[in-house]
Amino acid sequence: MTLYHDVPRSKGVENAIKRAKQMTEARYTPLRILPINVKLFEPDGTGRFDASMCTAGFPIKGIVYSSTRRMEKYVGYNISLETFYSAMANPNSVVYNRLIDSPGQNVHCQYGIVCSCFVSYVLNFPYRTPCIRIPKIDGVEKLSITKPEELQLLDIVLDIKRHVGVITDIERDAEGRVQFITVSESVLPYCRATRFTPEGFKAYWLDDPTHEYELYRYAKLDDIPYTPSPFSPMEDEPQDAAVINRTLMTDFGNKANYTLGQDPVELSVFDAAFDTVAVTDPDGKTQTYPVKDGMVVVHPEKPGFYTACCVRGEEKSDKVEWCVTDLTFTTDKASYRVGEPVHIRFRNSAADKLTAYQFNRRETDRGMGGGYLTDLGSEGEITVKAPASAGAAELYLIAGNAYGFYSSVRVPLEVTE
């Protein structure tokens, strides 16, 4: 039987499908055992999250799943593909050496992606959006579909309490009947794209008694952008080798954001011929550091963009880059009632606009609510609502620069009934 793939209606739809493939088709090989998370099921169907490790040296397909709420280091929004791949190439990086230990939760690796972040990235939402808030996004509408022929590319399959995926391919026969539906998603332990028959799609996504999936469609698909990456190229793109500095590496990966006063920058030198590292700060001043046991640790004292290279006499290595961010805020009180206005005064040393705010539970880092922020500069005042449930919380703000979105320091708050 000859099958015909649905053709994207616009460049934006084509771009969104490419964004999905960047995550599901990504291929990399860990240098050391890599922290992953898996879900195990009991005979009665109940499941639990279990932290595990994957084997070093075994090729992986799909970006690793990890709910990095604690660090706000999601691939696609906070961490670029270049940063992710260069961190994977450094045996001393945070992905191998700074595991997130949260027993019973869906997090283990410092860098990763989750289902809602995946769909948010594919559809180019302003920032990662939890499943429960996706139906509230302007342009997202629930569908009433009675047959698979009514499905369209990038339709969303969503259970607001548990999971979300997006349709990235539809194959039809000569009469227009749907024969296969491909759903792309972030699942434990890696992102994947799965091809279903219409019967299989209905059974898995719509008739599963353990979920309450519904179909949604996003109206704002035609303007979705796409930036090619040599680290996860598409079939129709030049297969140029992705460049990674093998002489000098940062522990966060190249072109990562560090928080001022919180994150030292650990530089690994892999060529013993170099005995010095030169670091140039945002003002253009250069300071040299001796290499000791293959390492240099820098404690940046000012925000902005930095570069570093190895030096031996007149010889210099290729450079690595990072940015130090300084986004801070205060609240008018330390305790709020459920839903009470929270008045925030913020300041960002960079001219980066605020994008979002987020409340997390202090003990588990589970989300307690949040939202987008618009039309804000780098300093000022905003008011948001306290979470709808009580508990010990943390509030943080999000802004973005050339290296990705980054978090402010976190402010602890109490939310009472």
XYZ file of C-alpha atoms in Angstrom:
417
model
C 0.000 0.000 0.000
C 1.286 3.446 -0.901
C 1.104 5.874 2.005
C 1.191 9.649 1.921
C 2.467 11.790 4.760
C 0.425 14.859 5.647
C 2.238 17.930 4.342
C 2.739 20.740 6.883
C 0.336 23.563 6.072
C 2.986 26.221 6.713
C 6.638 26.794 7.436
C 5.759 27.200 11.095
C 4.230 23.714 11.266
C 7.269 22.288 9.493
C 9.504 24.088 11.980
C 7.612 22.680 14.964
C 8.035 19.135 13.647
C 11.750 19.783 13.297
C 11.880 21.044 16.869
C 10.315 17.770 18.008
C 12.843 15.760 16.013
C 15.713 17.683 17.577
C 14.700 16.098 20.876
C 13.482 12.652 19.772
C 16.266 12.026 17.230
C 19.144 13.399 19.310
C 21.992 10.888 19.486
C 24.821 10.936 22.015
C 26.992 8.565 24.006
C 27.659 9.155 27.712
C 31.309 9.028 28.748
C 30.377 7.871 32.253
C 27.329 6.241 33.762
C 24.500 8.745 33.334
C 21.712 9.322 35.872
C 18.286 8.500 34.462
C 14.840 7.931 35.908
C 12.484 5.074 35.119
C 8.910 4.239 36.041
C 8.148 0.820 37.460
C 4.660 -0.670 37.590
C 3.059 -3.064 40.064
C 0.614 -5.820 38.992
C -2.303 -3.597 40.007
C -1.150 -0.905 37.584
C 0.187 1.549 40.151
C 3.557 3.018 39.279
C 6.509 4.579 41.008
C 9.562 6.542 39.908
C 12.949 4.966 40.468
C 16.337 6.640 40.028
C 18.769 4.592 37.982
C 21.896 4.879 35.818
C 22.523 4.049 32.173
C 25.691 2.410 30.916
C 28.676 4.473 29.849
C 29.644 4.072 26.214
C 26.227 2.920 25.014
C 24.623 5.183 22.372
C 21.390 6.933 23.377
C 18.604 8.208 21.135
C 16.420 10.970 22.556
C 17.158 13.672 25.108
C 17.181 12.281 28.636
C 14.053 12.782 30.742
C 14.537 14.652 34.007
C 12.252 17.090 35.788
C 14.931 19.597 36.712
C 12.629 21.951 38.601
C 15.167 22.305 41.391
C 17.791 23.730 39.064
C 15.536 25.005 36.239
C 17.846 23.410 33.653
C 15.510 22.088 30.958
C 16.929 21.251 27.535
C 15.309 23.420 24.891
C 14.533 26.406 27.112
C 17.345 26.747 29.659
C 19.966 24.488 28.102
C 20.784 24.606 24.402
C 21.725 21.526 22.431
C 25.307 22.818 22.283
C 25.416 23.162 26.068
C 23.883 19.728 26.559
C 26.231 17.955 24.146
C 29.356 19.709 25.417
C 28.387 18.786 28.988
C 27.967 15.169 27.863
C 31.460 15.348 26.346
C 33.039 16.446 29.641
C 33.573 13.605 32.148
C 33.755 16.229 34.899
C 30.457 17.937 34.058
C 27.385 18.305 36.236
C 25.442 15.686 34.270
C 27.771 13.005 35.662
C 28.923 14.495 38.946
C 26.005 16.456 40.390
C 23.059 14.091 40.556
C 19.694 15.306 41.838
C 18.676 12.958 44.635
C 14.891 13.059 45.053
C 13.625 9.550 45.867
C 10.244 8.755 44.371
C 10.276 11.711 41.987
C 10.821 11.961 38.231
C 14.199 13.653 38.407
C 17.810 12.492 38.574
C 19.979 14.179 35.907
C 20.933 17.858 36.161
C 19.871 18.421 32.531
C 16.792 16.935 30.923
C 13.298 17.508 29.625
C 9.768 16.503 30.657
C 6.549 15.999 28.714
C 5.119 19.476 29.220
C 8.451 21.169 28.526
C 8.806 19.089 25.351
C 5.402 20.126 23.985
C 5.959 23.719 25.119
C 9.233 23.779 23.179
C 7.745 22.153 20.064
C 4.829 24.601 19.957
C 6.983 27.582 20.987
C 5.052 28.587 24.093
C 6.664 31.594 25.836
C 8.104 29.278 28.477
C 7.639 25.718 29.699
C 4.028 25.251 30.719
C 2.746 22.480 33.037
C 0.086 20.161 31.644
C -2.636 21.658 33.801
C -2.063 25.135 32.347
C -1.852 24.184 28.658
C -5.643 24.487 28.033
C -5.473 28.045 29.422
C -2.959 29.218 26.816
C -4.420 31.682 24.329
C -5.080 29.800 21.096
C -5.386 26.303 22.628
C -8.850 24.798 22.076
C -10.349 21.406 22.912
C -11.357 19.228 19.942
C -14.395 17.032 19.386
C -13.073 14.505 16.901
C -15.070 11.420 15.924
C -12.674 9.833 13.416
C -8.897 9.830 12.852
C -9.238 11.513 9.459
C -10.056 14.739 11.312
C -6.684 14.819 13.069
C -4.064 17.362 12.020
C -0.334 17.705 12.465
C 0.598 19.127 15.879
C -2.688 18.233 17.516
C -2.090 17.786 21.251
C -3.015 14.698 23.295
C -3.297 15.860 26.889
C -4.181 14.527 30.298
C -3.967 17.709 32.369
C -2.932 15.807 35.509
C -0.396 13.392 34.059
C 1.031 13.684 30.551
C 1.047 15.346 27.140
C 2.268 14.463 23.643
C 1.966 15.967 20.169
C 1.136 14.427 16.782
C 4.084 14.907 14.431
C 3.151 12.660 11.499
C -0.036 11.351 9.881
C 0.087 8.785 7.069
C -2.913 8.225 4.795
C -3.719 5.886 1.926
C -4.748 6.998 -1.567
C -8.369 7.386 -0.397
C -7.350 9.649 2.477
C -7.910 7.092 5.206
C -5.479 7.377 8.106
C -3.208 4.345 8.434
C -0.617 5.580 10.950
C -0.331 8.375 13.529
C 3.027 9.312 15.069
C 3.074 10.881 18.527
C 6.221 12.544 19.836
C 6.718 12.940 23.579
C 9.144 13.126 26.437
C 8.866 9.994 28.570
C 11.120 8.223 31.016
C 13.931 7.649 30.320
C 14.294 9.388 26.876
C 12.253 11.370 24.358
C 10.642 9.238 21.658
C 8.391 9.265 18.588
C 6.004 6.306 18.267
C 4.017 5.219 15.202
C 0.501 3.961 15.996
C -2.230 2.445 13.882
C -5.536 4.295 14.329
C -6.746 1.433 16.516
C -3.555 1.503 18.546
C -3.734 5.295 18.917
C -7.295 5.068 20.213
C -6.479 2.236 22.601
C -3.314 3.802 24.030
C -4.238 7.472 24.089
C -8.015 7.734 24.240
C -9.292 4.539 25.873
C -6.606 4.033 28.538
C -8.549 3.732 31.827
C -5.598 5.066 33.850
C -5.554 8.395 31.995
C -8.024 11.012 30.843
C -6.552 12.136 27.541
C -8.296 14.735 25.414
C -7.377 16.275 22.078
C -6.487 19.937 21.682
C -5.386 22.172 18.804
C -3.159 25.254 18.962
C -4.084 28.076 16.613
C -0.708 29.850 16.621
C 1.342 27.341 14.638
C 2.272 29.238 11.507
C 4.906 31.522 13.045
C 6.869 28.921 15.016
C 10.608 29.494 14.414
C 13.358 26.936 14.098
C 17.128 27.164 14.491
C 19.202 24.332 12.981
C 21.792 22.737 15.233
C 24.742 20.638 14.088
C 24.336 18.668 17.319
C 20.956 17.284 16.235
C 20.627 17.957 12.497
C 17.650 17.159 10.294
C 17.902 14.963 7.195
C 17.766 17.934 4.794
C 20.440 19.947 6.618
C 24.224 19.928 6.073
C 25.744 17.200 8.223
C 28.581 19.399 9.459
C 30.499 18.095 12.420
C 29.413 19.676 15.687
C 32.362 21.498 17.234
C 33.213 20.755 20.859
C 36.320 22.113 22.544
C 38.181 18.973 23.654
C 41.006 20.918 25.344
C 39.063 23.095 27.772
C 35.537 22.504 29.113
C 33.235 24.055 31.699
C 31.323 21.904 34.156
C 27.958 23.282 32.919
C 28.825 22.875 29.231
C 29.695 25.595 26.731
C 27.532 28.725 26.664
C 25.736 28.051 29.925
C 24.349 30.458 32.515
C 25.765 30.524 36.054
C 24.208 32.372 39.003
C 26.299 35.102 40.616
C 27.462 34.166 44.105
C 26.033 30.673 43.807
C 27.775 28.764 41.008
C 31.573 28.588 40.755
C 32.832 27.798 37.265
C 34.866 24.598 37.145
C 37.171 24.438 34.132
C 38.706 21.118 33.088
C 41.944 21.128 31.076
C 42.472 17.963 29.042
C 45.827 18.820 27.448
C 48.624 18.523 29.984
C 50.834 20.757 27.849
C 48.839 23.773 29.024
C 49.598 25.022 32.519
C 47.544 28.228 32.609
C 43.965 29.317 31.882
C 43.207 32.921 30.922
C 39.725 34.188 31.829
C 38.351 37.379 30.298
C 35.543 39.059 32.219
C 32.629 41.169 30.913
C 34.752 44.352 31.087
C 37.457 42.850 28.903
C 39.926 42.340 31.753
C 41.923 39.100 31.639
C 43.172 37.165 34.636
C 45.308 34.026 34.500
C 44.943 30.968 36.730
C 47.390 28.084 37.187
C 46.123 24.625 36.286
C 46.196 22.217 39.215
C 45.415 18.543 38.696
C 43.806 19.410 35.379
C 41.374 21.891 36.938
C 40.790 25.597 37.449
C 37.938 26.889 39.607
C 36.785 30.465 39.043
C 34.461 32.421 41.357
C 33.111 35.232 39.169
C 32.522 38.508 40.996
C 30.513 40.358 38.375
C 27.593 39.483 36.076
C 27.971 39.274 32.314
C 29.589 37.188 29.602
C 32.987 35.509 30.087
C 35.455 33.649 27.887
C 38.416 31.454 28.778
C 41.237 29.697 26.958
C 44.285 27.633 27.824
C 47.634 29.376 27.509
C 51.218 28.186 27.167
C 53.609 30.963 26.212
C 52.220 32.462 22.995
C 50.040 29.449 22.281
C 46.330 29.598 23.043
C 43.597 27.013 22.811
C 40.124 27.601 21.466
C 37.919 29.430 23.942
C 34.906 28.412 25.991
C 32.138 30.790 27.005
C 29.649 31.288 29.822
C 27.465 33.958 31.362
C 26.974 34.950 34.993
C 23.449 36.143 35.766
C 22.228 38.373 38.580
C 18.435 38.400 38.764
C 17.148 39.157 42.269
C 13.886 40.198 43.882
C 12.180 40.818 47.207
C 8.599 40.319 48.330
C 6.548 42.572 50.584
C 5.983 39.778 53.115
C 7.256 36.340 54.070
C 3.824 34.748 54.546
C 0.654 34.893 52.468
C -2.811 33.427 52.536
C -3.923 31.225 49.672
C -4.540 33.396 46.606
C -3.394 36.602 48.280
C -1.528 39.165 46.114
C 2.252 38.870 46.313
C 3.994 42.172 45.596
C 7.444 41.710 44.065
C 10.215 44.214 43.427
C 12.818 42.834 41.013
C 16.137 43.871 39.534
C 18.214 42.318 36.781
C 21.773 43.489 36.162
C 21.280 42.635 32.476
C 18.707 44.200 30.182
C 16.880 40.859 29.923
C 13.108 40.996 30.243
C 11.250 38.790 32.673
C 9.435 35.874 31.058
C 7.780 33.867 33.832
C 7.369 33.279 37.556
C 7.044 29.979 39.382
C 6.068 28.727 42.844
C 7.421 25.327 43.933
C 6.891 23.326 47.088
C 10.021 23.735 49.167
C 10.236 20.094 50.238
C 9.564 18.344 46.920
C 10.052 21.073 44.272
C 6.641 20.175 42.864
C 4.979 23.070 41.108
C 2.435 25.166 43.036
C 1.514 27.564 40.243
C 3.071 30.142 38.003
C 2.584 32.054 34.795
C 4.005 34.152 32.000
C 5.178 37.734 32.432
C 5.092 40.259 29.597
C 5.957 43.882 28.874
C 8.455 44.087 31.708
C 11.925 45.558 31.648
C 14.881 44.551 33.786
C 13.777 46.410 36.935
C 10.439 47.227 38.495
C 7.470 45.896 40.415
C 4.917 43.172 39.696
C 2.073 41.526 41.558
C 1.140 37.847 41.288
C -1.228 35.624 43.236
C -0.012 33.307 45.967
C -0.538 29.587 45.267
C -4.022 28.106 45.541
C -2.862 25.574 48.138
C -1.063 26.021 51.441
C 2.468 24.935 52.247
C 6.110 25.908 52.458
C 6.925 27.416 49.063
C 9.712 28.947 47.036
C 9.196 31.660 44.441
C 11.538 32.404 41.565
C 11.528 34.493 38.403
C 12.707 33.654 34.886
C 14.459 35.820 32.303
C 16.345 34.928 29.127
C 19.531 35.784 27.256
C 21.504 34.452 24.293
C 22.296 31.220 26.131
C 18.753 30.435 27.246
C 16.285 31.200 30.011
C 17.695 31.472 33.519
C 16.331 31.581 37.047
C 16.618 34.151 39.792
C 17.646 33.275 43.292
C 14.761 31.585 45.136
C 12.847 33.281 47.930
C 11.179 31.072 50.587
C 7.562 31.903 51.434
C 4.858 30.443 53.624
C 1.373 29.973 52.203
C -1.427 29.521 54.730
C -5.152 28.795 54.512
